Amino acid sequence: MTASFLHVEGLVKHYEQPRTLAEKLLGKPKRIVHAVNGVSLQIARGETVGLIGESGCGKSTLGRSVLRLHEPNAGQVHFDGIDVIQQSMQDMTRLRARMQIIFQDPYASLNPRKTVRDIVSLPLAIQGQVDGAERREQVQAMLNRVGLRADQFDRYPHQFSGGQRQRVGIARALVSRPALVVCDEPVSALDVSIKAQILELLAELRTEFALTYLFISHDIGVVAHLADRIAVMYMGEIVETGSTRELMRSPQHPYTQALMSAVPRIHAAGRSQRIMLKGDLPSPLEPPAGCKFHTRCPSAMPRCAQQAPPRTLSAASKEHMVSCWLHEESR
Ligand code: SF4
């Protein structure tokens, strides 16, 4: 692997949950949502890393914290050698031309009072890099590239289908020619056939514009389609990372194994027994002690409830990391 293009180290994002009036009157203490808890992650230039986990595990918060759309509480983010956390707000605005995001919900992320031409022009207007005819040309070229026709450029978001709206969202993210794109569940709100088209488009654009993706999804099938490597997140922590091939072939963490067992396989030989996890994701207001997965883990041992497991390299590969006492004990 080449040197990391995006380097995230020990990133923490906690929120204060607003108290109700009754809680304030009773003097109840403020409660903290532990959304991201010391995540470290590296992405090489041109690489796609898929970030998977159940809804509410903190993956979207992590993606937004990397771009400082949410301000992290602690940790470091370096992008192409730039210390992102140390940038002033003004510098951050400039940097965002190179670090963009495609949002999950194409309905909610587009301003309903603006035409798609205006929506896609906005990042260039904020950056102030180009104006006039040049800006118009760049916007039109990008709208064309994502598959919209010239007669659609002056329409409003409500005049488009979900897939077309996501094409607008992609054009808005790419018009400033970023190098890194956080794709935050970009196809989860779309129908199956449209989903495949948008994934295909994202794959083409990655090659054409030499993009690096952090691709966030709860759907392993979607992530496996695009990602070179996969990081698995549970309750604000990354519990396993490895190449897509290695993780799909031989998941090591019991949580990853449960996620993988839910992926439909065409060939009977590839089918494994579905592992049903007990219970729901615990509340990030009160994360369990020790290994955060111990309340649902089919292989939990007494020490799992007391001590968090260290990150361990898998015996099978130097690039496969897992946080689980089972692997520590087998060494
Ligand atoms: Fe399960 Fe223990 Fe491994 Fe956590 S450390 S995943 S509880 S076996």
Short mmCIF file of C-alpha atoms and ligand atoms in Angstrom, two decimals:
data_model
loop_
_atom_site.label_atom_id
_atom_site.label_comp_id
_atom_site.label_asym_id
_atom_site.label_seq_id
_atom_site.Cartn_x
_atom_site.Cartn_y
_atom_site.Cartn_z
CA MET A 1 0.00 0.00 0.00
CA THR A 2 1.25 3.53 -0.76
CA ALA A 3 1.53 6.22 1.96
CA SER A 4 -1.87 7.21 3.32
CA PHE A 5 -3.70 10.03 1.60
CA LEU A 6 -6.19 10.29 4.44
CA HIS A 7 -4.87 9.49 7.89
CA VAL A 8 -7.29 9.51 10.81
CA GLU A 9 -5.87 8.91 14.28
CA GLY A 10 -7.79 8.49 17.54
CA LEU A 11 -10.82 10.47 16.33
CA VAL A 12 -13.47 11.11 18.98
CA LYS A 13 -16.90 12.67 18.56
CA HIS A 14 -19.21 12.85 21.55
CA TYR A 15 -22.45 14.83 21.73
CA GLU A 16 -24.23 16.27 24.66
CA GLN A 17 -27.84 15.09 24.61
CA PRO A 18 -30.23 17.98 25.32
CA ARG A 19 -31.99 17.55 28.68
CA THR A 20 -35.75 17.77 29.03
CA LEU A 21 -37.20 20.49 31.29
CA ALA A 22 -38.02 17.84 33.91
CA GLU A 23 -34.43 16.55 33.83
CA LYS A 24 -33.13 20.10 34.28
CA LEU A 25 -35.50 20.78 37.21
CA LEU A 26 -34.46 17.52 38.86
CA GLY A 27 -30.82 18.46 38.41
CA LYS A 28 -30.08 15.35 36.32
CA PRO A 29 -26.57 15.40 34.84
CA LYS A 30 -25.96 15.99 31.14
CA ARG A 31 -25.80 12.79 29.13
CA ILE A 32 -23.18 12.14 26.49
CA VAL A 33 -23.72 10.27 23.23
CA HIS A 34 -20.50 8.35 22.49
CA ALA A 35 -20.79 8.40 18.68
CA VAL A 36 -17.15 7.90 17.64
CA ASN A 37 -14.64 6.55 20.12
CA GLY A 38 -11.00 6.83 19.11
CA VAL A 39 -11.14 5.69 15.49
CA SER A 40 -7.93 5.29 13.49
CA LEU A 41 -8.13 4.70 9.75
CA GLN A 42 -5.88 5.17 6.74
CA ILE A 43 -6.79 5.43 3.08
CA ALA A 44 -4.25 5.44 0.26
CA ARG A 45 -4.58 7.76 -2.73
CA GLY A 46 -7.03 6.28 -5.22
CA GLU A 47 -8.22 3.65 -2.77
CA THR A 48 -11.84 2.99 -1.82
CA VAL A 49 -12.42 2.01 1.78
CA GLY A 50 -15.88 0.75 2.66
CA LEU A 51 -17.12 1.53 6.17
CA ILE A 52 -19.87 -0.82 7.27
CA GLY A 53 -21.99 -1.35 10.36
CA GLU A 54 -25.57 -1.16 11.56
CA SER A 55 -27.51 2.09 11.57
CA GLY A 56 -26.51 4.15 14.60
CA CYS A 57 -22.99 2.68 14.90
CA GLY A 58 -21.37 6.10 14.25
CA LYS A 59 -20.18 5.62 10.67
CA SER A 60 -21.89 8.73 9.25
CA THR A 61 -20.67 10.79 12.21
CA LEU A 62 -17.15 9.55 11.49
CA GLY A 63 -17.43 10.55 7.81
CA ARG A 64 -18.68 14.02 8.69
CA SER A 65 -16.08 14.47 11.45
CA VAL A 66 -13.31 13.72 8.94
CA LEU A 67 -14.59 16.67 6.87
CA ARG A 68 -15.23 18.73 10.03
CA LEU A 69 -18.90 19.06 9.17
CA HIS A 70 -19.08 17.84 12.77
CA GLU A 71 -16.25 19.22 14.88
CA PRO A 72 -14.35 16.28 16.48
CA ASN A 73 -13.65 16.40 20.25
CA ALA A 74 -10.23 14.81 19.90
CA GLY A 75 -7.95 13.08 17.45
CA GLN A 76 -6.19 13.94 14.22
CA VAL A 77 -7.09 14.04 10.56
CA HIS A 78 -4.41 14.50 7.91
CA PHE A 79 -5.44 14.79 4.29
CA ASP A 80 -2.74 14.84 1.62
CA GLY A 81 -0.28 16.02 4.26
CA ILE A 82 -2.56 18.81 5.57
CA ASP A 83 -3.53 18.86 9.24
CA VAL A 84 -7.29 19.24 8.78
CA ILE A 85 -8.12 19.89 12.44
CA GLN A 86 -5.71 22.83 12.61
CA GLN A 87 -7.19 24.64 9.59
CA SER A 88 -9.04 27.92 10.16
CA MET A 89 -12.67 28.03 9.03
CA GLN A 90 -11.59 30.08 6.01
CA ASP A 91 -8.92 27.55 5.05
CA MET A 92 -11.42 24.78 5.64
CA THR A 93 -13.78 26.31 3.08
CA ARG A 94 -10.98 26.19 0.52
CA LEU A 95 -9.99 22.68 1.51
CA ARG A 96 -13.55 21.43 1.06
CA ALA A 97 -13.15 21.88 -2.69
CA ARG A 98 -10.86 18.84 -2.40
CA MET A 99 -12.83 16.95 0.27
CA GLN A 100 -16.47 16.47 -0.59
CA ILE A 101 -19.47 14.45 0.50
CA ILE A 102 -22.39 12.75 -1.23
CA PHE A 103 -25.31 12.55 1.17
CA GLN A 104 -27.66 9.67 1.74
CA ASP A 105 -30.96 11.34 1.13
CA PRO A 106 -31.20 13.04 -2.26
CA TYR A 107 -34.65 14.39 -1.26
CA ALA A 108 -33.44 16.22 1.82
CA SER A 109 -29.99 17.31 0.67
CA LEU A 110 -31.06 19.50 -2.26
CA ASN A 111 -32.54 22.97 -1.81
CA PRO A 112 -36.10 22.68 -3.19
CA ARG A 113 -36.16 26.38 -4.20
CA LYS A 114 -33.09 26.20 -6.44
CA THR A 115 -32.73 24.76 -9.93
CA VAL A 116 -30.24 21.95 -10.33
CA ARG A 117 -27.99 24.33 -12.27
CA ASP A 118 -27.88 26.67 -9.24
CA ILE A 119 -27.43 23.77 -6.80
CA VAL A 120 -24.41 22.43 -8.69
CA SER A 121 -22.99 25.96 -9.20
CA LEU A 122 -22.98 26.70 -5.47
CA PRO A 123 -19.70 24.92 -4.50
CA LEU A 124 -17.88 26.83 -7.28
CA ALA A 125 -19.48 30.11 -6.18
CA ILE A 126 -18.39 29.50 -2.56
CA GLN A 127 -14.87 28.62 -3.66
CA GLY A 128 -14.75 31.65 -5.97
CA GLN A 129 -12.35 29.81 -8.28
CA VAL A 130 -14.22 30.36 -11.53
CA ASP A 131 -17.15 32.52 -12.56
CA GLY A 132 -19.18 33.61 -15.55
CA ALA A 133 -19.06 31.48 -18.67
CA GLU A 134 -16.36 29.19 -17.30
CA ARG A 135 -18.44 28.30 -14.25
CA ARG A 136 -21.51 27.69 -16.42
CA GLU A 137 -19.52 25.40 -18.68
CA GLN A 138 -18.10 23.37 -15.78
CA VAL A 139 -21.54 22.95 -14.23
CA GLN A 140 -23.11 21.87 -17.50
CA ALA A 141 -20.29 19.46 -18.26
CA MET A 142 -20.66 17.83 -14.84
CA LEU A 143 -24.45 17.60 -15.10
CA ASN A 144 -24.02 15.99 -18.50
CA ARG A 145 -21.42 13.62 -17.15
CA VAL A 146 -23.71 12.29 -14.42
CA GLY A 147 -26.40 11.63 -17.01
CA LEU A 148 -28.71 14.67 -17.03
CA ARG A 149 -29.89 16.33 -20.25
CA ALA A 150 -29.54 20.03 -21.05
CA ASP A 151 -33.34 20.53 -20.95
CA GLN A 152 -33.32 19.33 -17.29
CA PHE A 153 -30.75 21.82 -15.97
CA ASP A 154 -33.28 24.50 -15.04
CA ARG A 155 -35.72 22.18 -13.32
CA TYR A 156 -36.23 21.94 -9.56
CA PRO A 157 -35.42 18.89 -7.41
CA HIS A 158 -39.09 17.86 -7.03
CA GLN A 159 -39.28 17.42 -10.82
CA PHE A 160 -36.77 14.55 -10.69
CA SER A 161 -36.87 10.90 -9.62
CA GLY A 162 -34.82 9.69 -6.62
CA GLY A 163 -32.05 8.36 -8.88
CA GLN A 164 -31.87 11.61 -10.85
CA ARG A 165 -31.71 13.61 -7.64
CA GLN A 166 -28.80 11.50 -6.47
CA ARG A 167 -27.11 12.22 -9.82
CA VAL A 168 -27.49 15.93 -8.99
CA GLY A 169 -25.98 15.26 -5.53
CA ILE A 170 -23.03 13.53 -7.18
CA ALA A 171 -22.56 16.41 -9.65
CA ARG A 172 -22.61 18.91 -6.77
CA ALA A 173 -19.94 16.91 -4.92
CA LEU A 174 -17.67 16.50 -7.95
CA VAL A 175 -17.97 19.88 -9.68
CA SER A 176 -15.12 21.39 -7.64
CA ARG A 177 -12.93 18.41 -8.68
CA PRO A 178 -12.28 16.95 -5.23
CA ALA A 179 -9.68 14.28 -4.56
CA LEU A 180 -11.49 12.66 -1.61
CA VAL A 181 -15.21 11.95 -1.51
CA VAL A 182 -17.10 10.67 1.52
CA CYS A 183 -20.04 8.71 0.09
CA ASP A 184 -22.51 8.57 2.99
CA GLU A 185 -24.99 5.78 2.20
CA PRO A 186 -25.41 7.20 -1.33
CA VAL A 187 -27.68 4.43 -2.63
CA SER A 188 -29.60 3.30 0.44
CA ALA A 189 -32.65 5.46 -0.37
CA LEU A 190 -32.88 4.14 -3.95
CA ASP A 191 -34.72 1.26 -5.63
CA VAL A 192 -32.64 -1.81 -6.47
CA SER A 193 -32.33 -1.18 -10.24
CA ILE A 194 -31.45 2.51 -9.74
CA LYS A 195 -29.00 1.54 -7.00
CA ALA A 196 -27.00 -0.54 -9.51
CA GLN A 197 -26.88 2.36 -11.99
CA ILE A 198 -25.64 4.83 -9.38
CA LEU A 199 -22.99 2.38 -8.12
CA GLU A 200 -21.82 1.92 -11.69
CA LEU A 201 -21.65 5.69 -12.15
CA LEU A 202 -19.64 6.11 -8.93
CA ALA A 203 -17.21 3.41 -10.10
CA GLU A 204 -16.75 5.11 -13.49
CA LEU A 205 -16.24 8.55 -11.91
CA ARG A 206 -13.69 7.16 -9.48
CA THR A 207 -11.50 6.07 -12.39
CA GLU A 208 -12.17 9.12 -14.56
CA PHE A 209 -11.40 11.69 -11.83
CA ALA A 210 -8.85 9.62 -9.87
CA LEU A 211 -11.00 9.79 -6.74
CA THR A 212 -10.40 8.36 -3.30
CA TYR A 213 -13.62 7.20 -1.62
CA LEU A 214 -14.63 6.62 1.97
CA PHE A 215 -17.77 4.66 1.14
CA ILE A 216 -20.22 4.34 4.04
CA SER A 217 -23.01 1.78 3.96
CA HIS A 218 -24.91 -0.65 6.17
CA ASP A 219 -25.10 -3.01 3.16
CA ILE A 220 -22.04 -5.26 2.75
CA GLY A 221 -23.12 -6.28 -0.74
CA VAL A 222 -22.99 -2.63 -1.87
CA VAL A 223 -19.63 -2.00 -0.19
CA ALA A 224 -18.06 -5.18 -1.56
CA HIS A 225 -18.98 -4.04 -5.07
CA LEU A 226 -16.76 -0.94 -4.85
CA ALA A 227 -14.31 -1.18 -1.97
CA ASP A 228 -10.67 -2.26 -2.05
CA ARG A 229 -10.69 -2.57 1.73
CA ILE A 230 -13.45 -2.76 4.34
CA ALA A 231 -13.55 -1.35 7.87
CA VAL A 232 -16.26 -2.72 10.18
CA MET A 233 -17.63 -0.35 12.81
CA TYR A 234 -19.49 -1.22 15.99
CA MET A 235 -20.58 1.34 18.58
CA GLY A 236 -18.17 4.03 17.46
CA GLU A 237 -15.14 1.75 17.11
CA ILE A 238 -13.54 -0.06 14.21
CA VAL A 239 -13.46 -3.74 15.14
CA GLU A 240 -11.99 -5.23 11.95
CA THR A 241 -10.27 -4.01 8.78
CA GLY A 242 -8.89 -5.91 5.83
CA SER A 243 -8.95 -6.22 2.08
CA THR A 244 -12.43 -6.79 0.70
CA ARG A 245 -11.44 -10.19 -0.62
CA GLU A 246 -9.94 -11.29 2.72
CA LEU A 247 -12.83 -10.00 4.80
CA MET A 248 -15.45 -11.56 2.54
CA ARG A 249 -13.55 -14.86 2.46
CA SER A 250 -12.54 -15.08 6.08
CA PRO A 251 -14.15 -12.59 8.50
CA GLN A 252 -12.49 -12.89 11.93
CA HIS A 253 -14.57 -10.76 14.31
CA PRO A 254 -17.83 -12.35 15.51
CA TYR A 255 -19.70 -9.16 14.54
CA THR A 256 -18.28 -9.21 11.00
CA GLN A 257 -19.13 -12.91 10.78
CA ALA A 258 -22.73 -12.13 11.70
CA LEU A 259 -22.93 -9.33 9.10
CA MET A 260 -21.39 -11.57 6.42
CA SER A 261 -23.75 -14.44 7.21
CA ALA A 262 -26.66 -12.18 6.21
CA VAL A 263 -25.28 -11.60 2.67
CA PRO A 264 -27.20 -13.70 0.12
CA ARG A 265 -24.94 -16.07 -1.90
CA ILE A 266 -25.76 -17.54 -5.26
CA HIS A 267 -23.83 -20.79 -4.92
CA ALA A 268 -24.87 -23.31 -2.28
CA ALA A 269 -21.19 -23.98 -1.47
CA GLY A 270 -20.74 -20.36 -0.45
CA ARG A 271 -23.71 -20.32 1.90
CA SER A 272 -23.04 -20.16 5.59
CA GLN A 273 -25.54 -20.45 8.41
CA ARG A 274 -27.15 -17.10 9.24
CA ILE A 275 -25.90 -15.85 12.61
CA MET A 276 -28.74 -14.06 14.37
CA LEU A 277 -27.50 -11.45 16.83
CA LYS A 278 -29.44 -11.14 20.05
CA GLY A 279 -30.88 -7.77 20.99
CA ASP A 280 -30.41 -4.34 19.50
CA LEU A 281 -27.39 -2.08 19.36
CA PRO A 282 -26.87 -0.84 22.97
CA SER A 283 -27.46 2.86 23.59
CA PRO A 284 -24.45 5.06 22.76
CA LEU A 285 -25.46 7.00 25.89
CA GLU A 286 -24.35 4.04 27.99
CA PRO A 287 -21.92 1.91 26.01
CA PRO A 288 -21.08 -1.46 27.59
CA ALA A 289 -17.73 -1.83 29.38
CA GLY A 290 -15.00 -4.05 27.98
CA CYS A 291 -15.66 -5.22 24.44
CA LYS A 292 -18.71 -3.23 23.40
CA PHE A 293 -20.02 -6.22 21.47
CA HIS A 294 -20.07 -8.56 24.49
CA THR A 295 -23.79 -8.07 25.19
CA ARG A 296 -24.63 -9.61 21.79
CA CYS A 297 -21.62 -11.77 20.99
CA PRO A 298 -22.27 -15.52 20.64
CA SER A 299 -18.64 -16.21 21.68
CA ALA A 300 -18.37 -13.83 24.66
CA MET A 301 -16.17 -14.91 27.57
CA PRO A 302 -16.06 -13.47 31.11
CA ARG A 303 -13.05 -11.22 30.38
CA CYS A 304 -14.92 -9.63 27.42
CA ALA A 305 -17.19 -7.72 29.80
CA GLN A 306 -14.23 -6.30 31.71
CA GLN A 307 -11.45 -5.51 29.28
CA ALA A 308 -11.55 -4.03 25.80
CA PRO A 309 -9.57 -6.24 23.38
CA PRO A 310 -6.49 -4.74 21.69
CA ARG A 311 -6.16 -4.41 17.92
CA THR A 312 -4.43 -7.53 16.67
CA LEU A 313 -3.07 -8.41 13.26
CA SER A 314 -4.77 -11.48 11.85
CA ALA A 315 -2.54 -14.55 11.58
CA ALA A 316 -3.59 -14.82 7.92
CA SER A 317 -2.52 -11.37 6.69
CA LYS A 318 -0.45 -8.36 7.74
CA GLU A 319 -3.17 -6.02 6.50
CA HIS A 320 -6.03 -7.67 8.35
CA MET A 321 -6.68 -6.22 11.81
CA VAL A 322 -9.21 -7.47 14.34
CA SER A 323 -10.15 -6.41 17.88
CA CYS A 324 -11.31 -9.53 19.69
CA TRP A 325 -9.98 -11.57 22.62
CA LEU A 326 -10.51 -14.78 20.65
CA HIS A 327 -7.68 -13.78 18.35
CA GLU A 328 -5.46 -12.50 21.11
CA GLU A 329 -5.89 -15.82 22.98
CA SER A 330 -5.14 -17.96 19.92
CA ARG A 331 -1.65 -16.42 19.56
FE1 SF4 B 1 -17.00 -11.46 21.35
FE2 SF4 B 1 -15.25 -11.24 23.35
FE3 SF4 B 1 -14.43 -11.08 20.84
FE4 SF4 B 1 -15.85 -9.12 21.92
S1 SF4 B 1 -13.79 -9.78 22.53
S2 SF4 B 1 -16.13 -9.99 19.92
S3 SF4 B 1 -17.27 -10.26 23.19
S4 SF4 B 1 -15.34 -12.87 21.84
#
